[in-house]
């Protein structure tokens, strides 16, 4: 009986996720679900991406957080529309939250929409929300054993971004071993080595976004 | 109706948490719930603590993880009893999981028990499990804005350990501002600045543990 109820909730979420994706496709908006642990640099990467692409690509951001509007404030300061969703304690964004965010945006004026999820490597991976692509950041200081500990997250994303590469001189992170582990779980995944601070790898990342945008049209 | 069911679940958890704490107190075991984001260095700090205290204090560790036994294997290698709990996808440890772990340990042979929780700043803070003390690590690379984003976690712990202090030369983390924010949420909290790599602050941390151990007797 309990399982039945859970299944119903999941499929209600999935139905809304499908509606979200239809709405995005109809408006030619590429939406990217950005996930990571707390403090892996999601907001910094989005801000840098805005800086690099803003002359060619119309962007917007939906910020999901337990509380606070710190991140949305930064995005708006960068000149891009941002919607803040406070999840009210929930550890993830569900399809309904994304749907509410989409209603508040002018989708015909957007090419690329980032959904910055709650900082968490567990719960966000369990919910389809309707974005066409999903990516995760793993910051170098978090360590190279994370694919073994959070396999679901690594297996469901289209790209893994190793962030804070500038910490490499102080770190014992084994990049080759990490990438091998990730490919073992998710053979088709794209992996980027990125530092917002030094600029390393940012062009590879924005190039990948460009390819995804072209794929949508 | 739905709220009613949720309340029942919560108080069932709390009842088991109380039973766990009674059992720990009866056996003079100090249990510390160790929480953080993924990769903030919980296992490394526990291993270093074992190294420093093992001649005087009898320790054991319960490792909670979504999957894998990587951390428990490391603890056993350090010569300390370790129990692995796989939460099977759950983003936190609940009182029942701790209870199951306690049943498998010889409590009369333990002074200090660490429960290493799932890497997550959201869900673990929502569950009383029965440990007498709870602490969190915030690694320097995660950034100094986390108290605003995850206030529940910061407000419920007895100590905040700023880990990976060795990354400070490459970081713009504002320690004073961070500690002020933490104290604003949780005035009585202890804050430690620690690096397992350099040894910074480890004695303050083990000194605090010693005081808690004496408080129990």
Tab-separated table of C-alpha atoms in Angstrom:
chain	number	residue	atom	x	y	z
A	1	UNK	CA	0.000	0.000	0.000
A	2	UNK	CA	2.823	2.341	0.945
A	3	UNK	CA	4.693	1.552	-2.289
A	4	UNK	CA	1.560	2.276	-4.298
A	5	UNK	CA	1.356	5.796	-2.853
A	6	UNK	CA	5.027	6.422	-3.557
A	7	UNK	CA	4.600	5.303	-7.147
A	8	UNK	CA	1.709	7.692	-7.572
A	9	UNK	CA	3.779	10.603	-6.295
A	10	UNK	CA	6.640	9.742	-8.615
A	11	UNK	CA	4.478	9.515	-11.685
A	12	UNK	CA	2.716	12.797	-10.822
A	13	UNK	CA	6.195	14.353	-10.692
A	14	UNK	CA	7.142	12.698	-13.989
A	15	UNK	CA	3.961	13.945	-15.669
A	16	UNK	CA	4.787	17.516	-14.654
A	17	UNK	CA	8.400	16.989	-15.776
A	18	UNK	CA	7.110	16.005	-19.230
A	19	UNK	CA	4.896	19.074	-19.375
A	20	UNK	CA	7.888	21.245	-18.423
A	21	UNK	CA	9.986	19.723	-21.194
A	22	UNK	CA	7.223	20.189	-23.786
A	23	UNK	CA	6.950	23.842	-22.774
A	24	UNK	CA	10.717	24.321	-23.031
A	25	UNK	CA	10.919	22.611	-26.443
A	26	UNK	CA	7.967	24.588	-27.791
A	27	UNK	CA	9.792	27.797	-26.872
A	28	UNK	CA	13.204	26.601	-28.113
A	29	UNK	CA	14.665	26.948	-24.634
A	30	UNK	CA	17.516	24.647	-23.607
A	31	UNK	CA	17.269	24.048	-19.862
A	32	UNK	CA	20.222	22.647	-17.933
A	33	UNK	CA	19.839	21.206	-14.434
A	34	UNK	CA	23.053	22.082	-12.535
A	35	UNK	CA	23.753	19.894	-9.495
A	36	UNK	CA	26.610	19.433	-7.001
A	37	UNK	CA	27.552	19.319	-3.321
A	38	UNK	CA	27.280	22.587	-1.412
A	39	UNK	CA	30.076	24.947	-2.362
A	40	UNK	CA	31.334	23.155	-5.482
A	41	UNK	CA	30.978	26.378	-7.458
A	42	UNK	CA	27.652	26.143	-9.309
A	43	UNK	CA	26.875	29.851	-9.038
A	44	UNK	CA	30.420	30.880	-9.971
A	45	UNK	CA	30.343	28.687	-13.093
A	46	UNK	CA	26.933	30.038	-14.117
A	47	UNK	CA	28.147	33.630	-13.607
A	48	UNK	CA	31.266	32.941	-15.694
A	49	UNK	CA	29.146	31.292	-18.409
A	50	UNK	CA	26.881	34.350	-18.483
A	51	UNK	CA	29.945	36.584	-18.879
A	52	UNK	CA	31.286	34.493	-21.784
A	53	UNK	CA	28.017	33.920	-23.691
A	54	UNK	CA	25.906	36.980	-22.973
A	55	UNK	CA	26.611	38.709	-26.295
A	56	UNK	CA	25.302	35.722	-28.295
A	57	UNK	CA	22.918	33.804	-26.047
A	58	UNK	CA	19.884	34.989	-24.095
A	59	UNK	CA	20.046	33.387	-20.676
A	60	UNK	CA	18.037	33.115	-17.472
A	61	UNK	CA	18.541	31.303	-14.176
A	62	UNK	CA	16.224	29.623	-11.706
A	63	UNK	CA	17.904	29.386	-8.314
A	64	UNK	CA	16.733	26.731	-5.875
A	65	UNK	CA	17.780	27.020	-2.254
A	66	UNK	CA	16.620	25.831	1.145
A	67	UNK	CA	16.443	29.473	2.179
A	68	UNK	CA	18.084	32.799	1.250
A	69	UNK	CA	18.309	34.664	-2.081
A	70	UNK	CA	22.101	35.115	-2.113
A	71	UNK	CA	22.635	33.382	-5.458
A	72	UNK	CA	19.694	34.944	-7.304
A	73	UNK	CA	20.906	38.374	-6.203
A	74	UNK	CA	24.304	37.700	-7.793
A	75	UNK	CA	22.732	36.584	-11.092
A	76	UNK	CA	20.484	39.646	-11.313
A	77	UNK	CA	23.528	41.830	-10.643
A	78	UNK	CA	25.130	40.175	-13.703
A	79	UNK	CA	22.236	41.468	-15.808
A	80	UNK	CA	20.351	38.205	-16.339
A	81	UNK	CA	16.780	37.386	-15.246
A	82	UNK	CA	16.743	35.160	-12.157
A	83	UNK	CA	13.936	33.503	-10.235
A	84	UNK	CA	14.495	32.298	-6.688
A	85	UNK	CA	12.721	29.157	-5.513
A	86	UNK	CA	12.956	28.467	-1.815
A	87	UNK	CA	12.326	24.758	-1.321
A	88	UNK	CA	11.338	25.301	2.313
A	89	UNK	CA	13.670	22.672	3.706
A	90	UNK	CA	13.408	20.199	0.815
A	91	UNK	CA	16.768	18.817	-0.290
A	92	UNK	CA	15.984	18.905	-4.023
A	93	UNK	CA	13.981	20.597	-6.756
A	94	UNK	CA	10.974	18.683	-8.079
A	95	UNK	CA	9.167	19.125	-11.387
A	96	UNK	CA	6.460	21.243	-9.808
A	97	UNK	CA	9.002	23.754	-8.457
A	98	UNK	CA	10.588	24.062	-11.917
A	99	UNK	CA	7.119	24.477	-13.448
A	100	UNK	CA	6.368	27.347	-11.046
A	101	UNK	CA	9.663	28.979	-12.017
A	102	UNK	CA	8.936	28.582	-15.751
A	103	UNK	CA	5.566	30.318	-15.335
A	104	UNK	CA	7.326	33.381	-13.985
A	105	UNK	CA	9.794	33.676	-16.907
A	106	UNK	CA	9.257	35.074	-20.398
A	107	UNK	CA	10.353	31.916	-22.234
A	108	UNK	CA	10.229	33.436	-25.736
A	109	UNK	CA	13.076	35.740	-24.648
A	110	UNK	CA	15.351	32.890	-23.468
A	111	UNK	CA	17.711	30.531	-25.332
A	112	UNK	CA	19.452	28.941	-22.369
A	113	UNK	CA	18.032	28.424	-18.886
A	114	UNK	CA	20.039	27.177	-15.922
A	115	UNK	CA	18.296	25.535	-13.010
A	116	UNK	CA	20.724	25.699	-10.102
A	117	UNK	CA	19.618	22.869	-7.845
A	118	UNK	CA	20.001	22.572	-4.047
A	119	UNK	CA	23.569	21.664	-3.025
A	120	UNK	CA	23.280	17.900	-2.529
A	121	UNK	CA	24.649	14.790	-4.292
A	122	UNK	CA	21.775	12.520	-3.268
A	123	UNK	CA	18.201	13.758	-3.569
A	124	UNK	CA	18.341	15.941	-6.730
A	125	UNK	CA	19.431	12.873	-8.758
A	126	UNK	CA	16.205	11.083	-7.871
A	127	UNK	CA	13.849	13.584	-9.497
A	128	UNK	CA	13.222	14.162	-13.194
A	129	UNK	CA	12.233	17.791	-13.485
A	130	UNK	CA	11.973	18.277	-17.254
A	131	UNK	CA	15.238	19.977	-18.201
A	132	UNK	CA	16.659	18.522	-21.439
A	133	UNK	CA	20.170	18.277	-19.990
A	134	UNK	CA	21.598	17.764	-16.551
A	135	UNK	CA	25.158	18.302	-15.359
A	136	UNK	CA	27.003	17.993	-12.084
A	137	UNK	CA	30.049	19.717	-10.632
A	138	UNK	CA	32.518	17.851	-8.458
A	139	UNK	CA	35.022	20.215	-6.933
A	140	UNK	CA	38.584	18.968	-6.697
A	141	UNK	CA	38.792	19.357	-2.888
A	142	UNK	CA	35.861	16.931	-2.470
A	143	UNK	CA	38.108	14.039	-3.461
A	144	UNK	CA	38.225	11.455	-6.238
A	145	UNK	CA	36.227	8.719	-4.448
A	146	UNK	CA	32.818	10.333	-4.951
A	147	UNK	CA	31.644	8.241	-7.958
A	148	UNK	CA	31.675	5.173	-5.676
A	149	UNK	CA	29.738	6.951	-2.953
A	150	UNK	CA	27.120	8.752	-5.045
A	151	UNK	CA	26.749	6.506	-8.110
A	152	UNK	CA	23.181	7.552	-8.965
A	153	UNK	CA	24.151	11.200	-9.457
A	154	UNK	CA	27.137	10.316	-11.631
A	155	UNK	CA	25.085	7.872	-13.712
A	156	UNK	CA	22.228	10.247	-14.550
A	157	UNK	CA	24.050	13.377	-15.805
A	158	UNK	CA	25.119	14.355	-19.330
A	159	UNK	CA	28.296	16.062	-18.155
A	160	UNK	CA	30.572	16.036	-15.117
A	161	UNK	CA	32.499	19.233	-14.473
A	162	UNK	CA	35.556	18.879	-12.255
A	163	UNK	CA	35.609	22.367	-10.723
A	164	UNK	CA	38.208	24.323	-8.725
A	165	UNK	CA	41.054	22.816	-10.788
A	166	UNK	CA	43.210	25.654	-9.395
A	167	UNK	CA	43.396	23.702	-6.113
A	168	UNK	CA	45.292	20.886	-7.881
A	169	UNK	CA	48.767	21.874	-6.580
A	170	UNK	CA	47.524	21.342	-2.992
A	171	UNK	CA	45.473	18.223	-3.720
A	172	UNK	CA	46.087	14.492	-4.144
A	173	UNK	CA	43.078	14.122	-6.469
A	174	UNK	CA	43.832	11.493	-9.116
A	175	UNK	CA	42.155	12.826	-12.277
A	176	UNK	CA	42.778	9.754	-14.445
A	177	UNK	CA	41.415	7.374	-11.804
A	178	UNK	CA	38.404	9.628	-11.203
A	179	UNK	CA	37.547	9.889	-14.895
A	180	UNK	CA	37.898	6.142	-15.333
A	181	UNK	CA	35.489	5.573	-12.422
A	182	UNK	CA	32.985	8.057	-13.869
A	183	UNK	CA	33.131	6.469	-17.348
A	184	UNK	CA	32.645	3.064	-15.708
A	185	UNK	CA	29.299	4.243	-14.326
A	186	UNK	CA	28.317	6.436	-17.257
A	187	UNK	CA	30.252	5.649	-20.487
A	188	UNK	CA	28.760	8.459	-22.636
A	189	UNK	CA	29.266	11.282	-20.138
A	190	UNK	CA	31.283	14.359	-21.038
A	191	UNK	CA	33.928	15.362	-18.510
A	192	UNK	CA	35.333	18.891	-18.227
A	193	UNK	CA	38.213	20.088	-16.057
A	194	UNK	CA	37.411	23.652	-15.125
A	195	UNK	CA	38.616	26.540	-12.993
A	196	UNK	CA	36.585	29.721	-12.952
A	197	UNK	CA	39.517	31.425	-11.232
A	198	UNK	CA	42.131	30.676	-13.933
A	199	UNK	CA	39.746	30.216	-16.880
A	200	UNK	CA	40.919	26.642	-17.470
A	201	UNK	CA	38.409	24.563	-19.412
A	202	UNK	CA	35.686	27.218	-19.584
A	203	UNK	CA	35.758	27.274	-23.398
A	204	UNK	CA	35.296	23.507	-23.555
A	205	UNK	CA	32.250	23.878	-21.328
A	206	UNK	CA	30.705	26.803	-23.224
A	207	UNK	CA	31.500	24.981	-26.497
A	208	UNK	CA	29.512	21.989	-25.232
A	209	UNK	CA	26.607	24.286	-24.327
A	210	UNK	CA	26.741	25.794	-27.836
A	211	UNK	CA	26.538	22.301	-29.367
A	212	UNK	CA	23.514	21.464	-27.186
A	213	UNK	CA	21.841	24.746	-28.184
A	214	UNK	CA	22.361	23.970	-31.872
A	215	UNK	CA	21.023	20.455	-31.320
A	216	UNK	CA	17.742	21.931	-30.077
A	217	UNK	CA	17.126	24.098	-33.127
B	1	UNK	CA	-4.283	13.410	7.285
B	2	UNK	CA	-0.912	13.388	5.565
B	3	UNK	CA	0.591	15.584	8.310
B	4	UNK	CA	-0.718	13.186	10.954
B	5	UNK	CA	1.179	10.279	9.378
B	6	UNK	CA	4.368	12.348	9.129
B	7	UNK	CA	4.128	13.329	12.814
B	8	UNK	CA	3.770	9.667	13.763
B	9	UNK	CA	6.906	8.762	11.793
B	10	UNK	CA	8.871	11.567	13.419
B	11	UNK	CA	7.920	10.600	16.939
B	12	UNK	CA	8.654	6.921	16.248
B	13	UNK	CA	12.126	8.065	15.186
B	14	UNK	CA	12.447	10.231	18.298
B	15	UNK	CA	11.404	7.354	20.549
B	16	UNK	CA	14.134	5.159	19.056
B	17	UNK	CA	16.606	8.066	19.371
B	18	UNK	CA	15.819	8.243	23.089
B	19	UNK	CA	16.330	4.510	23.472
B	20	UNK	CA	19.682	4.807	21.676
B	21	UNK	CA	20.782	7.588	24.006
B	22	UNK	CA	19.732	5.634	27.104
B	23	UNK	CA	21.731	2.656	25.877
B	24	UNK	CA	24.793	4.839	25.205
B	25	UNK	CA	24.578	6.551	28.616
B	26	UNK	CA	24.100	3.243	30.424
B	27	UNK	CA	27.333	1.987	28.846
B	28	UNK	CA	29.243	5.263	29.365
B	29	UNK	CA	29.714	5.659	25.620
B	30	UNK	CA	29.967	9.157	24.187
B	31	UNK	CA	28.542	9.094	20.655
B	32	UNK	CA	29.258	11.942	18.237
B	33	UNK	CA	27.208	12.430	15.056
B	34	UNK	CA	29.647	13.753	12.402
B	35	UNK	CA	27.999	15.564	9.488
B	36	UNK	CA	29.145	17.579	6.440
B	37	UNK	CA	28.899	17.962	2.679
B	38	UNK	CA	30.427	15.171	0.611
B	39	UNK	CA	34.203	15.395	0.670
B	40	UNK	CA	34.625	17.836	3.563
B	41	UNK	CA	36.970	15.375	5.267
B	42	UNK	CA	34.870	13.509	7.863
B	43	UNK	CA	36.723	10.213	7.432
B	44	UNK	CA	40.146	11.891	7.435
B	45	UNK	CA	39.359	13.757	10.665
B	46	UNK	CA	38.080	10.572	12.328
B	47	UNK	CA	41.215	8.679	11.240
B	48	UNK	CA	43.441	11.443	12.603
B	49	UNK	CA	41.467	11.495	15.865
B	50	UNK	CA	41.907	7.723	16.186
B	51	UNK	CA	45.650	8.153	15.670
B	52	UNK	CA	45.895	10.848	18.358
B	53	UNK	CA	43.634	9.281	21.008
B	54	UNK	CA	43.993	5.541	20.550
B	55	UNK	CA	46.418	5.048	23.453
B	56	UNK	CA	43.950	6.572	25.946
B	57	UNK	CA	40.456	6.208	24.486
B	58	UNK	CA	38.645	3.112	23.186
B	59	UNK	CA	36.916	4.110	19.981
B	60	UNK	CA	34.570	2.692	17.357
B	61	UNK	CA	32.970	4.082	14.202
B	62	UNK	CA	29.633	3.550	12.493
B	63	UNK	CA	29.894	4.539	8.833
B	64	UNK	CA	26.722	5.502	6.979
B	65	UNK	CA	26.838	5.664	3.215
B	66	UNK	CA	24.421	5.464	0.286
B	67	UNK	CA	26.490	2.548	-0.994
B	68	UNK	CA	30.093	1.274	-0.775
B	69	UNK	CA	32.243	0.338	2.241
B	70	UNK	CA	35.256	2.530	1.351
B	71	UNK	CA	35.245	4.462	4.622
B	72	UNK	CA	34.631	1.509	6.954
B	73	UNK	CA	37.522	-0.331	5.294
B	74	UNK	CA	39.844	2.596	6.110
B	75	UNK	CA	38.741	2.654	9.773
B	76	UNK	CA	39.240	-1.086	10.241
B	77	UNK	CA	42.697	-0.731	8.686
B	78	UNK	CA	43.448	1.841	11.425
B	79	UNK	CA	42.726	-0.862	14.005
B	80	UNK	CA	39.343	0.351	15.267
B	81	UNK	CA	36.004	-1.517	15.091
B	82	UNK	CA	33.802	-0.170	12.310
B	83	UNK	CA	30.259	-0.992	11.253
B	84	UNK	CA	29.023	-0.043	7.783
B	85	UNK	CA	25.402	1.004	7.347
B	86	UNK	CA	24.261	1.339	3.765
B	87	UNK	CA	21.235	3.620	3.751
B	88	UNK	CA	20.054	2.225	0.426
B	89	UNK	CA	19.618	5.598	-1.251
B	90	UNK	CA	18.476	7.504	1.841
B	91	UNK	CA	20.186	10.872	2.261
B	92	UNK	CA	20.556	10.641	6.040
B	93	UNK	CA	20.884	8.297	9.003
B	94	UNK	CA	17.786	7.831	11.152
B	95	UNK	CA	17.563	6.587	14.750
B	96	UNK	CA	16.675	3.068	13.648
B	97	UNK	CA	19.844	2.780	11.540
B	98	UNK	CA	21.982	3.922	14.484
B	99	UNK	CA	20.136	1.454	16.726
B	100	UNK	CA	20.972	-1.383	14.332
B	101	UNK	CA	24.618	-0.318	14.367
B	102	UNK	CA	24.692	-0.175	18.191
B	103	UNK	CA	23.360	-3.744	18.403
B	104	UNK	CA	26.350	-4.956	16.436
B	105	UNK	CA	28.953	-3.262	18.665
B	106	UNK	CA	30.317	-4.342	22.029
B	107	UNK	CA	29.404	-1.113	23.847
B	108	UNK	CA	31.129	-2.013	27.133
B	109	UNK	CA	34.439	-1.906	25.214
B	110	UNK	CA	33.898	1.602	23.812
B	111	UNK	CA	34.435	5.089	25.277
B	112	UNK	CA	33.921	7.167	22.149
B	113	UNK	CA	31.777	6.274	19.157
B	114	UNK	CA	31.693	8.269	15.925
B	115	UNK	CA	28.678	8.066	13.639
B	116	UNK	CA	29.850	9.314	10.252
B	117	UNK	CA	26.658	10.462	8.562
B	118	UNK	CA	25.861	10.602	4.824
B	119	UNK	CA	27.558	13.555	3.096
B	120	UNK	CA	24.725	16.091	3.036
B	121	UNK	CA	24.042	19.473	4.698
B	122	UNK	CA	20.255	19.159	4.560
B	123	UNK	CA	18.610	15.878	5.573
B	124	UNK	CA	20.883	14.656	8.410
B	125	UNK	CA	20.092	17.830	10.392
B	126	UNK	CA	16.387	16.926	10.428
B	127	UNK	CA	16.752	13.654	12.337
B	128	UNK	CA	17.526	13.138	16.015
B	129	UNK	CA	19.323	9.810	16.198
B	130	UNK	CA	20.346	9.619	19.865
B	131	UNK	CA	24.011	10.622	19.880
B	132	UNK	CA	24.794	12.927	22.828
B	133	UNK	CA	26.782	15.327	20.640
B	134	UNK	CA	26.669	16.351	17.000
B	135	UNK	CA	29.278	18.204	14.997
B	136	UNK	CA	29.640	19.377	11.422
B	137	UNK	CA	32.613	19.982	9.163
B	138	UNK	CA	32.618	22.823	6.656
B	139	UNK	CA	35.625	22.586	4.383
B	140	UNK	CA	37.269	25.858	3.447
B	141	UNK	CA	36.797	25.368	-0.324
B	142	UNK	CA	33.009	25.193	0.161
B	143	UNK	CA	32.905	28.914	0.854
B	144	UNK	CA	31.916	31.155	3.745
B	145	UNK	CA	28.268	31.690	2.733
B	146	UNK	CA	27.035	28.273	3.852
B	147	UNK	CA	25.494	29.309	7.224
B	148	UNK	CA	22.968	31.413	5.275
B	149	UNK	CA	22.144	28.550	2.937
B	150	UNK	CA	21.963	25.647	5.397
B	151	UNK	CA	20.908	27.347	8.651
B	152	UNK	CA	19.256	24.266	10.205
B	153	UNK	CA	22.488	22.256	10.139
B	154	UNK	CA	24.529	25.103	11.636
B	155	UNK	CA	21.912	25.741	14.332
B	156	UNK	CA	21.665	22.155	15.602
B	157	UNK	CA	25.318	21.162	16.115
B	158	UNK	CA	27.533	21.462	19.202
B	159	UNK	CA	30.664	22.194	17.174
B	160	UNK	CA	31.563	23.485	13.706
B	161	UNK	CA	34.911	22.324	12.359
B	162	UNK	CA	36.331	24.419	9.536
B	163	UNK	CA	38.345	21.735	7.732
B	164	UNK	CA	41.031	21.827	5.031
B	165	UNK	CA	42.520	25.032	6.494
B	166	UNK	CA	45.626	24.237	4.395
B	167	UNK	CA	43.700	25.521	1.352
B	168	UNK	CA	43.587	29.033	2.869
B	169	UNK	CA	46.408	30.501	0.723
B	170	UNK	CA	44.353	29.745	-2.419
B	171	UNK	CA	40.993	30.736	-0.971
B	172	UNK	CA	39.038	33.959	-0.352
B	173	UNK	CA	37.196	32.428	2.612
B	174	UNK	CA	36.577	35.114	5.255
B	175	UNK	CA	37.004	33.301	8.582
B	176	UNK	CA	35.904	36.198	10.798
B	177	UNK	CA	32.743	36.799	8.777
B	178	UNK	CA	31.968	33.079	8.694
B	179	UNK	CA	32.383	32.646	12.442
B	180	UNK	CA	30.233	35.692	13.104
B	181	UNK	CA	27.481	34.247	10.906
B	182	UNK	CA	27.688	30.864	12.657
B	183	UNK	CA	27.531	32.470	16.118
B	184	UNK	CA	24.546	34.514	14.953
B	185	UNK	CA	22.639	31.286	14.287
B	186	UNK	CA	24.078	29.271	17.165
B	187	UNK	CA	25.652	31.439	19.914
B	188	UNK	CA	26.952	28.577	22.087
B	189	UNK	CA	28.617	26.583	19.305
B	190	UNK	CA	32.327	25.711	19.449
B	191	UNK	CA	34.286	26.515	16.289
B	192	UNK	CA	37.551	24.804	15.378
B	193	UNK	CA	39.912	25.633	12.507
B	194	UNK	CA	41.494	22.380	11.460
B	195	UNK	CA	43.779	20.840	8.861
B	196	UNK	CA	44.449	17.125	9.003
B	197	UNK	CA	47.268	17.673	6.506
B	198	UNK	CA	49.241	20.203	8.587
B	199	UNK	CA	47.907	19.225	12.035
B	200	UNK	CA	46.501	22.712	12.655
B	201	UNK	CA	43.797	22.758	15.307
B	202	UNK	CA	43.675	18.986	15.863
B	203	UNK	CA	44.629	19.333	19.531
B	204	UNK	CA	41.827	21.837	20.126
B	205	UNK	CA	39.410	19.335	18.637
B	206	UNK	CA	40.685	16.304	20.589
B	207	UNK	CA	40.787	18.482	23.734
B	208	UNK	CA	37.106	19.263	23.225
B	209	UNK	CA	36.369	15.546	22.819
B	210	UNK	CA	38.246	14.835	26.053
B	211	UNK	CA	36.142	17.404	27.899
B	212	UNK	CA	32.939	15.834	26.549
B	213	UNK	CA	34.161	12.383	27.606
B	214	UNK	CA	34.861	13.638	31.134
B	215	UNK	CA	31.439	15.291	31.208
B	216	UNK	CA	29.816	11.910	30.638
B	217	UNK	CA	31.508	10.210	33.565
